Short mmCIF file of C-alpha atoms in Angstrom, two decimals:
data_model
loop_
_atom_site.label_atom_id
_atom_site.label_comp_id
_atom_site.label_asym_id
_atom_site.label_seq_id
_atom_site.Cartn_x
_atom_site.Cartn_y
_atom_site.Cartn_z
CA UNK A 1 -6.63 39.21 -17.53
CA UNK A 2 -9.81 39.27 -16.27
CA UNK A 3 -11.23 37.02 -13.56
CA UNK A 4 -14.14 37.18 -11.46
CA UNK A 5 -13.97 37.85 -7.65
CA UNK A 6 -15.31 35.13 -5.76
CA UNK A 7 -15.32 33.88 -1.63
CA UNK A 8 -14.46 30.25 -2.47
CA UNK A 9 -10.84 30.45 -3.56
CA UNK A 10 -8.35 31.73 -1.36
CA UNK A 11 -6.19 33.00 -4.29
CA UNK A 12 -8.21 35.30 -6.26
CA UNK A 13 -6.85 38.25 -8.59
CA UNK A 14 -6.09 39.51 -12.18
CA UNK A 15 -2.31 38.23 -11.83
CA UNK A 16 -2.89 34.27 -11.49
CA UNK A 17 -0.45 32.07 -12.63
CA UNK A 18 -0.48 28.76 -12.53
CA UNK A 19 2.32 26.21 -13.46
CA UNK A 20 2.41 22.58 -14.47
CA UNK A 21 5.82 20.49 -15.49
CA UNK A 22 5.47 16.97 -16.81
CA UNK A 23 8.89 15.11 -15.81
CA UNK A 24 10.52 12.25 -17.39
CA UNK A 25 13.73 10.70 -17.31
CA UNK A 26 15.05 11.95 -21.20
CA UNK A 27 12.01 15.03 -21.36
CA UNK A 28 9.86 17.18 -19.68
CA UNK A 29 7.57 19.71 -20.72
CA UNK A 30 5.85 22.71 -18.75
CA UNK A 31 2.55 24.59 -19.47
CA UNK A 32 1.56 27.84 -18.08
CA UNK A 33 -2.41 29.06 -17.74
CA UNK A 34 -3.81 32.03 -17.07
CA UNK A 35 -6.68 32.65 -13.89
CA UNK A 36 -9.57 31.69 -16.93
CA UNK A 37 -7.99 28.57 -17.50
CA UNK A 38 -6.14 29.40 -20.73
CA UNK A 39 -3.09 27.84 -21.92
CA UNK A 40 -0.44 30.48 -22.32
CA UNK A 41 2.15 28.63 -23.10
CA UNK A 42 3.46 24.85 -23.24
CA UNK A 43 7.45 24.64 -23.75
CA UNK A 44 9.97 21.45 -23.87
CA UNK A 45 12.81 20.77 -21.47
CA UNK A 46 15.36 17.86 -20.44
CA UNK A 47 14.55 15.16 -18.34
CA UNK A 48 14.61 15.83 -14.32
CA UNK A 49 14.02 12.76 -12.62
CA UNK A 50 16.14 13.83 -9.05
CA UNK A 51 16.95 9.96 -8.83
CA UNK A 52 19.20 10.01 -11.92
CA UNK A 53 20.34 13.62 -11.64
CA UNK A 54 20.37 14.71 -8.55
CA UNK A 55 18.08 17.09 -6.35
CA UNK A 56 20.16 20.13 -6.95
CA UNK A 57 19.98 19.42 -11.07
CA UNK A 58 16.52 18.60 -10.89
CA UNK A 59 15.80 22.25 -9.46
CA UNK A 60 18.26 24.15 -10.94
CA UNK A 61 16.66 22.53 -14.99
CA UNK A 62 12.67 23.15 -13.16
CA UNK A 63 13.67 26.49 -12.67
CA UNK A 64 15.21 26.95 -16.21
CA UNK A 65 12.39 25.13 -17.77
CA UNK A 66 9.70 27.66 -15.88
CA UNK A 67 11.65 30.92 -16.84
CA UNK A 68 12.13 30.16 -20.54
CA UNK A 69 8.11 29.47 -20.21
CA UNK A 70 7.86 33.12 -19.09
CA UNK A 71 10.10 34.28 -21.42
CA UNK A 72 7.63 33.10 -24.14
CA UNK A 73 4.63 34.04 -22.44
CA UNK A 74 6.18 37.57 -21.29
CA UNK A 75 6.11 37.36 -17.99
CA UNK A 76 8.46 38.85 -15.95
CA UNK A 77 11.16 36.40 -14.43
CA UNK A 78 10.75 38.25 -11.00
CA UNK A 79 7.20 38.33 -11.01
CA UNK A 80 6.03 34.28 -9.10
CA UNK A 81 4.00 31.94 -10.37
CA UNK A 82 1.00 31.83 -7.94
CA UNK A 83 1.30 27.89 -7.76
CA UNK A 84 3.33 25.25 -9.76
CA UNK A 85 2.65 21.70 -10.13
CA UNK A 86 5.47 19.18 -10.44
CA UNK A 87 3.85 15.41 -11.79
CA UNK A 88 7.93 14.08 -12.30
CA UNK A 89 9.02 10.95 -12.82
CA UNK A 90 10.61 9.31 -9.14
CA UNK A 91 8.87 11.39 -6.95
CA UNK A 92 7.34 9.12 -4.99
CA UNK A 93 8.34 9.28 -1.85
CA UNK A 94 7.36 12.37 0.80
CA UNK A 95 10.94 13.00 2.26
CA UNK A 96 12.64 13.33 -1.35
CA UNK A 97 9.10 15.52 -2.48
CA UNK A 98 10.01 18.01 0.41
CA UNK A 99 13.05 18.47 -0.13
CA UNK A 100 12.59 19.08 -3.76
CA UNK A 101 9.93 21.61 -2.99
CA UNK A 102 12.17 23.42 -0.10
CA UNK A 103 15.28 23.58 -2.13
CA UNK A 104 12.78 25.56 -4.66
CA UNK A 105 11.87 27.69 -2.03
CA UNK A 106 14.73 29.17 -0.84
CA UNK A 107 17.00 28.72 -4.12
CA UNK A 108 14.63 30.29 -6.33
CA UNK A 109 11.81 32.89 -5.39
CA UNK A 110 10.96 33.96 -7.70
CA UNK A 111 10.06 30.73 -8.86
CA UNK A 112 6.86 30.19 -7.46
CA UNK A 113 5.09 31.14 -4.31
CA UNK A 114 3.54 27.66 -4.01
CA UNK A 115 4.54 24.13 -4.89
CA UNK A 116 2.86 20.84 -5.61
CA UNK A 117 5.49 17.64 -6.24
CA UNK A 118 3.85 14.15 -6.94
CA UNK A 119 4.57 11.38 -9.48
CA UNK A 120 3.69 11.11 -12.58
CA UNK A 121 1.09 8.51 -11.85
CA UNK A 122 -0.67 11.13 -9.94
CA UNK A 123 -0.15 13.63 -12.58
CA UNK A 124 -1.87 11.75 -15.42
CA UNK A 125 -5.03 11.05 -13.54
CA UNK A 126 -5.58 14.72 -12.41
CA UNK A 127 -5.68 15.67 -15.88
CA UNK A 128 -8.34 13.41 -16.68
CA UNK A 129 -10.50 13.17 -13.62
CA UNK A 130 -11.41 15.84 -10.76
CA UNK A 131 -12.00 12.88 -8.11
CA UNK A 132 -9.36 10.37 -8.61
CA UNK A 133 -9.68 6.74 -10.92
CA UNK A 134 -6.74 5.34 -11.85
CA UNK A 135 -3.42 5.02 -13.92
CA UNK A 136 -1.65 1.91 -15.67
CA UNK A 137 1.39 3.07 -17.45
CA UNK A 138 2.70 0.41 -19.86
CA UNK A 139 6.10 1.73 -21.63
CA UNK A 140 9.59 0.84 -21.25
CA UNK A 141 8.63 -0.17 -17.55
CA UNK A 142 5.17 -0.58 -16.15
CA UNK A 143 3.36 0.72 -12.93
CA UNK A 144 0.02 1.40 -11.55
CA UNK A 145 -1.98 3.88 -9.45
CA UNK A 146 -5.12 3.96 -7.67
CA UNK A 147 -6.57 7.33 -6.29
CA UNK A 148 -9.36 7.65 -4.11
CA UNK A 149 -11.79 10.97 -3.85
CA UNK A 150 -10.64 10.96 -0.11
CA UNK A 151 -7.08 11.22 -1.13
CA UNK A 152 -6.06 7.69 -0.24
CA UNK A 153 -3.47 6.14 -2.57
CA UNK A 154 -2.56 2.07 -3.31
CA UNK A 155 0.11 0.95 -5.72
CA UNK A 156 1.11 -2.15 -7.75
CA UNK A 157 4.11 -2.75 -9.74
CA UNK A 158 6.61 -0.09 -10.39
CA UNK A 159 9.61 -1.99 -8.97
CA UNK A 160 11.88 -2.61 -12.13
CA UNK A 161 12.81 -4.96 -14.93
CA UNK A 162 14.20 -7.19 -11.64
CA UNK A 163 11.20 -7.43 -10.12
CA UNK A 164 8.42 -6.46 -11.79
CA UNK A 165 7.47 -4.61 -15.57
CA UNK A 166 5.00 -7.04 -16.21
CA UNK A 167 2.94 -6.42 -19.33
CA UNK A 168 5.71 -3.79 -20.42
CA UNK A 169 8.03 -2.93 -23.31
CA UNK A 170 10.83 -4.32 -21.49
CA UNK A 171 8.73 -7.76 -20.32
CA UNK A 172 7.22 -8.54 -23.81
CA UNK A 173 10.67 -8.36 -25.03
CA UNK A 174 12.70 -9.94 -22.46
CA UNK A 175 10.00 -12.92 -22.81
CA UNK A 176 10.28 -13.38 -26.30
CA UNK A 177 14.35 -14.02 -26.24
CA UNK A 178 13.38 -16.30 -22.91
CA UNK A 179 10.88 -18.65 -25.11
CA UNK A 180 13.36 -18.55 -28.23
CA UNK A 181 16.13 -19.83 -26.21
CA UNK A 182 14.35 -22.29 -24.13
CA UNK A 183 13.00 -23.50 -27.67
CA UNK A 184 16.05 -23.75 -29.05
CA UNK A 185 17.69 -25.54 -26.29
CA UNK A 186 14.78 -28.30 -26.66
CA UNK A 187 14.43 -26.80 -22.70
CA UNK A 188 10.56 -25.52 -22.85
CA UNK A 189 9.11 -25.90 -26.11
CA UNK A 190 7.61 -22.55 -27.74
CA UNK A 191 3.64 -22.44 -27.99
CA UNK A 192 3.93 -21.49 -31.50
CA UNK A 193 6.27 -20.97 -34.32
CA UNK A 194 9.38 -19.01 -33.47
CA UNK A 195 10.88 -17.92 -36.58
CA UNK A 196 9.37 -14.27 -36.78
CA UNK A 197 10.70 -14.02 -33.08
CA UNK A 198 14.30 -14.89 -33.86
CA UNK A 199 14.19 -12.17 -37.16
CA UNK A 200 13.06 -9.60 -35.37
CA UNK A 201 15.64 -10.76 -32.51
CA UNK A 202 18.46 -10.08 -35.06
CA UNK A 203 17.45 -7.49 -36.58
CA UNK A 204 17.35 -4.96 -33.52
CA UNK A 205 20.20 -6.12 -31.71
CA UNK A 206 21.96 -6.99 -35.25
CA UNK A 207 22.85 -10.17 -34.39
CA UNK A 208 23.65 -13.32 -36.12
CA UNK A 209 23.73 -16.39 -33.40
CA UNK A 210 22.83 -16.51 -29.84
CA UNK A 211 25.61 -16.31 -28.84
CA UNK A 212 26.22 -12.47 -29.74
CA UNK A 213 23.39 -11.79 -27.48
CA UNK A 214 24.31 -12.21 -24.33
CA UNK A 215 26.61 -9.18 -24.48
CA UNK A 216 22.91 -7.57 -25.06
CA UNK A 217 21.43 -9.11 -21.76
CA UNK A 218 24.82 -8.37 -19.11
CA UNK A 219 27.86 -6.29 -20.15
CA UNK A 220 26.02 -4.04 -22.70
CA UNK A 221 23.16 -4.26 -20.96
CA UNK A 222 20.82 -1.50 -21.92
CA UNK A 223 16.94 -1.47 -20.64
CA UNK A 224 15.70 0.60 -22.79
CA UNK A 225 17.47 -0.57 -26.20
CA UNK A 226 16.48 -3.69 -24.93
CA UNK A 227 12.79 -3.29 -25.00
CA UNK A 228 12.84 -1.70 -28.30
CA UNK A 229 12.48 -5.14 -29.74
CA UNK A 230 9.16 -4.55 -28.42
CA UNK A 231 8.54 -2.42 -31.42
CA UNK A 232 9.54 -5.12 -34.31
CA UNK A 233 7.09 -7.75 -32.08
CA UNK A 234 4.45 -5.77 -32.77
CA UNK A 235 5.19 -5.31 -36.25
CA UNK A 236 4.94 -8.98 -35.89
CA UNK A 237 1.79 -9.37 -34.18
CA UNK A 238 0.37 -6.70 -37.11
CA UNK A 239 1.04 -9.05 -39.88
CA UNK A 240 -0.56 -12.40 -37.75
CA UNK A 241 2.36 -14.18 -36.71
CA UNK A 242 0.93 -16.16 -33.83
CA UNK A 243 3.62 -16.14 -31.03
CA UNK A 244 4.13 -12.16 -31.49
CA UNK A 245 0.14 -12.43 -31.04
CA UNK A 246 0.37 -14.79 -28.08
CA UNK A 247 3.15 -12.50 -26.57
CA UNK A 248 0.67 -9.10 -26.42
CA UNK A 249 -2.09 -11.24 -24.84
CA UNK A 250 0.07 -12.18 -22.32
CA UNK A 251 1.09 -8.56 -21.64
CA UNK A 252 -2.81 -7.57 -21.65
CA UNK A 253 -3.36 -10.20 -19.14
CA UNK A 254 -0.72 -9.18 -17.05
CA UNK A 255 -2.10 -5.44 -17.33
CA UNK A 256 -5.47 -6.68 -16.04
CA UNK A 257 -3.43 -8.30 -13.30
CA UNK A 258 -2.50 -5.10 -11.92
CA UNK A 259 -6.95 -3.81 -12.38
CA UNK A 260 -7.73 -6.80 -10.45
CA UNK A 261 -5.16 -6.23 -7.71
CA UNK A 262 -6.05 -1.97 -7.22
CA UNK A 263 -10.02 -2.23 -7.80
CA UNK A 264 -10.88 -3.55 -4.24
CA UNK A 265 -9.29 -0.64 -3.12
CA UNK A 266 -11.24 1.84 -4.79
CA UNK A 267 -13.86 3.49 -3.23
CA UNK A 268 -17.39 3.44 -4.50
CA UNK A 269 -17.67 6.70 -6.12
CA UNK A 270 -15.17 5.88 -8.69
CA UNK A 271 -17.56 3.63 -10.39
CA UNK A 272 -19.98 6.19 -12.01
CA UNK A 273 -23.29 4.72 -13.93
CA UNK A 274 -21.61 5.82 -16.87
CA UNK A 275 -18.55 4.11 -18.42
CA UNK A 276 -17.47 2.77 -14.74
CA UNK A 277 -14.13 2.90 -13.28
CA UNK A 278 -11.92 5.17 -15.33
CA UNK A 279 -8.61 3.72 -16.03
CA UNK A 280 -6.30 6.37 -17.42
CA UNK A 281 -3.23 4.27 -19.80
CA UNK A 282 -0.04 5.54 -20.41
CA UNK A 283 2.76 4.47 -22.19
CA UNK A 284 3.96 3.18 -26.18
CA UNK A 285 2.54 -0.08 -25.43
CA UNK A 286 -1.21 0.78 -25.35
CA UNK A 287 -0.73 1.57 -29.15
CA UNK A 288 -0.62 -2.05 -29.62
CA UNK A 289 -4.39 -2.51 -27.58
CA UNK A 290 -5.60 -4.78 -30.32
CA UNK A 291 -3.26 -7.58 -29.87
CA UNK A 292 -3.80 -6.56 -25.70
CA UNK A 293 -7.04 -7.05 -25.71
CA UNK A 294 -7.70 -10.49 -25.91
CA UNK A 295 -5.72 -11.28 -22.74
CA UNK A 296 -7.02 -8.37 -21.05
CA UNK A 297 -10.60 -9.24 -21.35
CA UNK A 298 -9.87 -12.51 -20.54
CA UNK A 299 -8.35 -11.76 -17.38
CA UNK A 300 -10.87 -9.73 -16.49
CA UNK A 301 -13.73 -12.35 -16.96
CA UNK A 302 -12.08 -14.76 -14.99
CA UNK A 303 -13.61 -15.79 -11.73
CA UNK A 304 -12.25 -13.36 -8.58
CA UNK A 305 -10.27 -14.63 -5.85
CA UNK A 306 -11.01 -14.78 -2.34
CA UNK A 307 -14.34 -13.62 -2.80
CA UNK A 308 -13.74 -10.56 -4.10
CA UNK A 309 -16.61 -8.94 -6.32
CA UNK A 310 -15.97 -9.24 -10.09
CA UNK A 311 -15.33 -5.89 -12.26
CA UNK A 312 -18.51 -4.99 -13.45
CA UNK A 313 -17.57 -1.91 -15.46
CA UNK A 314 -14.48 0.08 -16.62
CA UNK A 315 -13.06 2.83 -19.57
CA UNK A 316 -9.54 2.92 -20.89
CA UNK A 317 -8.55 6.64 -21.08
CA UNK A 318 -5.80 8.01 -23.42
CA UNK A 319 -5.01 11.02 -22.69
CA UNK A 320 -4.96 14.10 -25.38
CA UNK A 321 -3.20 16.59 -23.56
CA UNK A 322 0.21 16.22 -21.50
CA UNK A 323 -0.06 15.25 -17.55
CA UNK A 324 1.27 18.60 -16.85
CA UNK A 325 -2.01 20.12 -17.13
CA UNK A 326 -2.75 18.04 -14.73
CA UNK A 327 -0.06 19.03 -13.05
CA UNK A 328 -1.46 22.39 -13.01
CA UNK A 329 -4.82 21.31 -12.02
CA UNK A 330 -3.11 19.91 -8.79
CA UNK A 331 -1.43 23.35 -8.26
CA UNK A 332 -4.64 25.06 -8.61
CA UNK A 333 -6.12 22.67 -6.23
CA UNK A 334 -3.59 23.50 -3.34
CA UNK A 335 -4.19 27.36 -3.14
CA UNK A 336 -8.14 26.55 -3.75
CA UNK A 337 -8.26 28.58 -6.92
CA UNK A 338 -11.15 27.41 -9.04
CA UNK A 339 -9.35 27.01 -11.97
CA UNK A 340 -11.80 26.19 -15.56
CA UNK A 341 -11.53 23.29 -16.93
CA UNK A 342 -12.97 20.94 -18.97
CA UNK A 343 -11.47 17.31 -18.26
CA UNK A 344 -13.30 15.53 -21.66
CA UNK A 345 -11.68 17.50 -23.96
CA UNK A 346 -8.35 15.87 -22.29
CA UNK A 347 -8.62 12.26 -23.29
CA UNK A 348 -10.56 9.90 -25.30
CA UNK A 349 -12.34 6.67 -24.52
CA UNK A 350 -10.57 3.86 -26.54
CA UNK A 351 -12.18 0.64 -24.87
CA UNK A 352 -15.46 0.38 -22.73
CA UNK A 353 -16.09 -2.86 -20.73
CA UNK A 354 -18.81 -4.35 -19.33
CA UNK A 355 -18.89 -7.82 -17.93
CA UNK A 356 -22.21 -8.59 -18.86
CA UNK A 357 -22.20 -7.48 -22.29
CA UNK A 358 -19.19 -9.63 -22.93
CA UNK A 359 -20.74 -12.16 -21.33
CA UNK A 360 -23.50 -11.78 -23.82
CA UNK A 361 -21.24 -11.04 -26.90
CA UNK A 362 -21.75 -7.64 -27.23
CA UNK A 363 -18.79 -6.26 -27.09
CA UNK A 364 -15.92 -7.90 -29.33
#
């Protein structure tokens, strides 16, 4: 492999390796690239979230996952990787991230000679910007992530379908079952029709009264069957039925709540003349963005609170390639190895907004 010599990178020779592993709770995946920036390999693996599994799981499956990666890109197994990046799912706190990263070290060699461990929050904006922006992940669970240039970081949400998930999988589901019972009950009355609700109720949890549900919602409980009613709501929203419809707004409002709260954090540099603060989205729930949007943009046109300056400008990211490139990106970053890269061909743009062109009906 050729690579030219250069005084800016501290790591800087024919051999570089570097690693990136994208960790969930069910899957992972790990890519390797070569010192020109060139994909060598990308592989699947099973989930390693250290939370569910347990450190010593989590790095005995990172370790598997890496070798079977150099297995297909023939590289020896006792030859190091010269950094690897770890964007996992759970790894959010420093302690755990250090122990992770130390249990690598001595368990493992030949592993790597240099580690990275963030979240996955963190992952999925390095692979789309160089400087920071943000993330807003909106699948079974929600979360979001601010990153400054400087390195500074500022969260909202990620606490759980007991305390948070707003504008999720989980929270678009759990609230249509809430309105169909309170209808039902003559408690709250629905905003709209509920009949679509209630058949795509029984259908996914193949039920027949209300009754059977509640098995669904405590003993049986199951978070993630649970918001796969999400799914059938959508299906809903698709063919116009207007509480399915009124159900994603709500969830796009809720995920410009969590904008609104991280964007007086951000520092000024994130807000580019072109295409404004980048807001990287993650998660099965995006796919529905045209039954989001009209909550979002609502949300986002209403006046701020305690005088904070309104959002001028922002772009919705998806992402084309898997956060761990950016994973690898990070690792790069830590033994100052200019790694190429070319962070447009890793997402698309699928929403620009600007305040005053709404404002003037220019954008629909």
């Amino acid at each position: 492999m050729d690579h030219q010599k250069c005084t800016a990178c501290s790591v800087c020779d024919m051999d570089v390796i570097l690693g990136g592993i994208e960790g969930g709770a069910t899957h992972s995946k790990v890519v390797l690239f070569n010192g020109k920036g060139e994909k060598l390999v990308q592989c699947g693996g099973p989930g390693t979230n250290h939370w569910i599994l347990g450190i010593s799981e989590c790095q005995l499956r990172i370790n598997k996952m890496v070798e079977d990666a150099k297995r297909e890109a023939n590289i020896p197994l006792n030859s190091p990787l010269t950094a690897l990046g770890m964007s996992l799912s759970g790894c959010e706190q420093e302690e755990t991230n250090n122990q992770l990263k130390d249990g690598l070290q001595s368990k493992y060699p030949n592993l790597s000679n240099n580690y990275v461990v963030c979240s996955d929050t963190v992952g999925s904006i390095a692979a789309a910007h160089e400087h920071g922006g943000m993330v807003l992940i909106a699948g079974t669970g929600s979360n979001a992530l601010l990153l400054n240039p400087n390195g500074t970081v500022k969260r909202c949400g990620g606490w759980g379908h007991m305390l948070g998930d707003e504008g999720a999988a989980w929270w678009i589901s759990q609230k249509a079952v809430k309105i169909y019972f309170d209808d039902a009950d003559n408690f709250v009355k629905a905003p709209y029709n509920t009949d679509c609700v209630w058949k795509a109720i029984k259908e996914h949890f193949g039920v027949k009264e209300r009754d059977e549900l509640l098995k669904h919602c405590y003993s049986d409980f199951d978070k993630s069957h649970f918001a796969g009613l999400c799914k059938l709501l959508a299906e809903g929203a698709k063919n116009g039925d207007d509480l399915c419809l009124w159900l994603f707004s709500q969830a796009g409002r809720a995920l410009a709540g969590f904008v609104r709260a991280l964007v007086p954090h951000a520092h000024n540099s994130l807000f580019p003349d072109l295409g404004g603060l980048p807001v990287v989205c993650v998660g099965s729930v995006w796919l529905s963005w045209e039954y989001l949007k009209p909550g979002f943009i609502k949300h986002l046109q209403e006046p701020p609170r305690n005088n904070e300056k309104p959002i001028e400008e922002l772009s919705l990211l998806r992402l084309t390639t898997s956060m761990a490139v950016g994973a690898t990106y990070l690792a790069a970053k830590s033994v100052n190895y200019n790694l190429p890269r070319n962070y447009q061909n890793n997402y698309t743009v699928f929403f620009h907004y600007k305040r005053n062109e709404i404002n003037r009906g220019l954008i629909d």
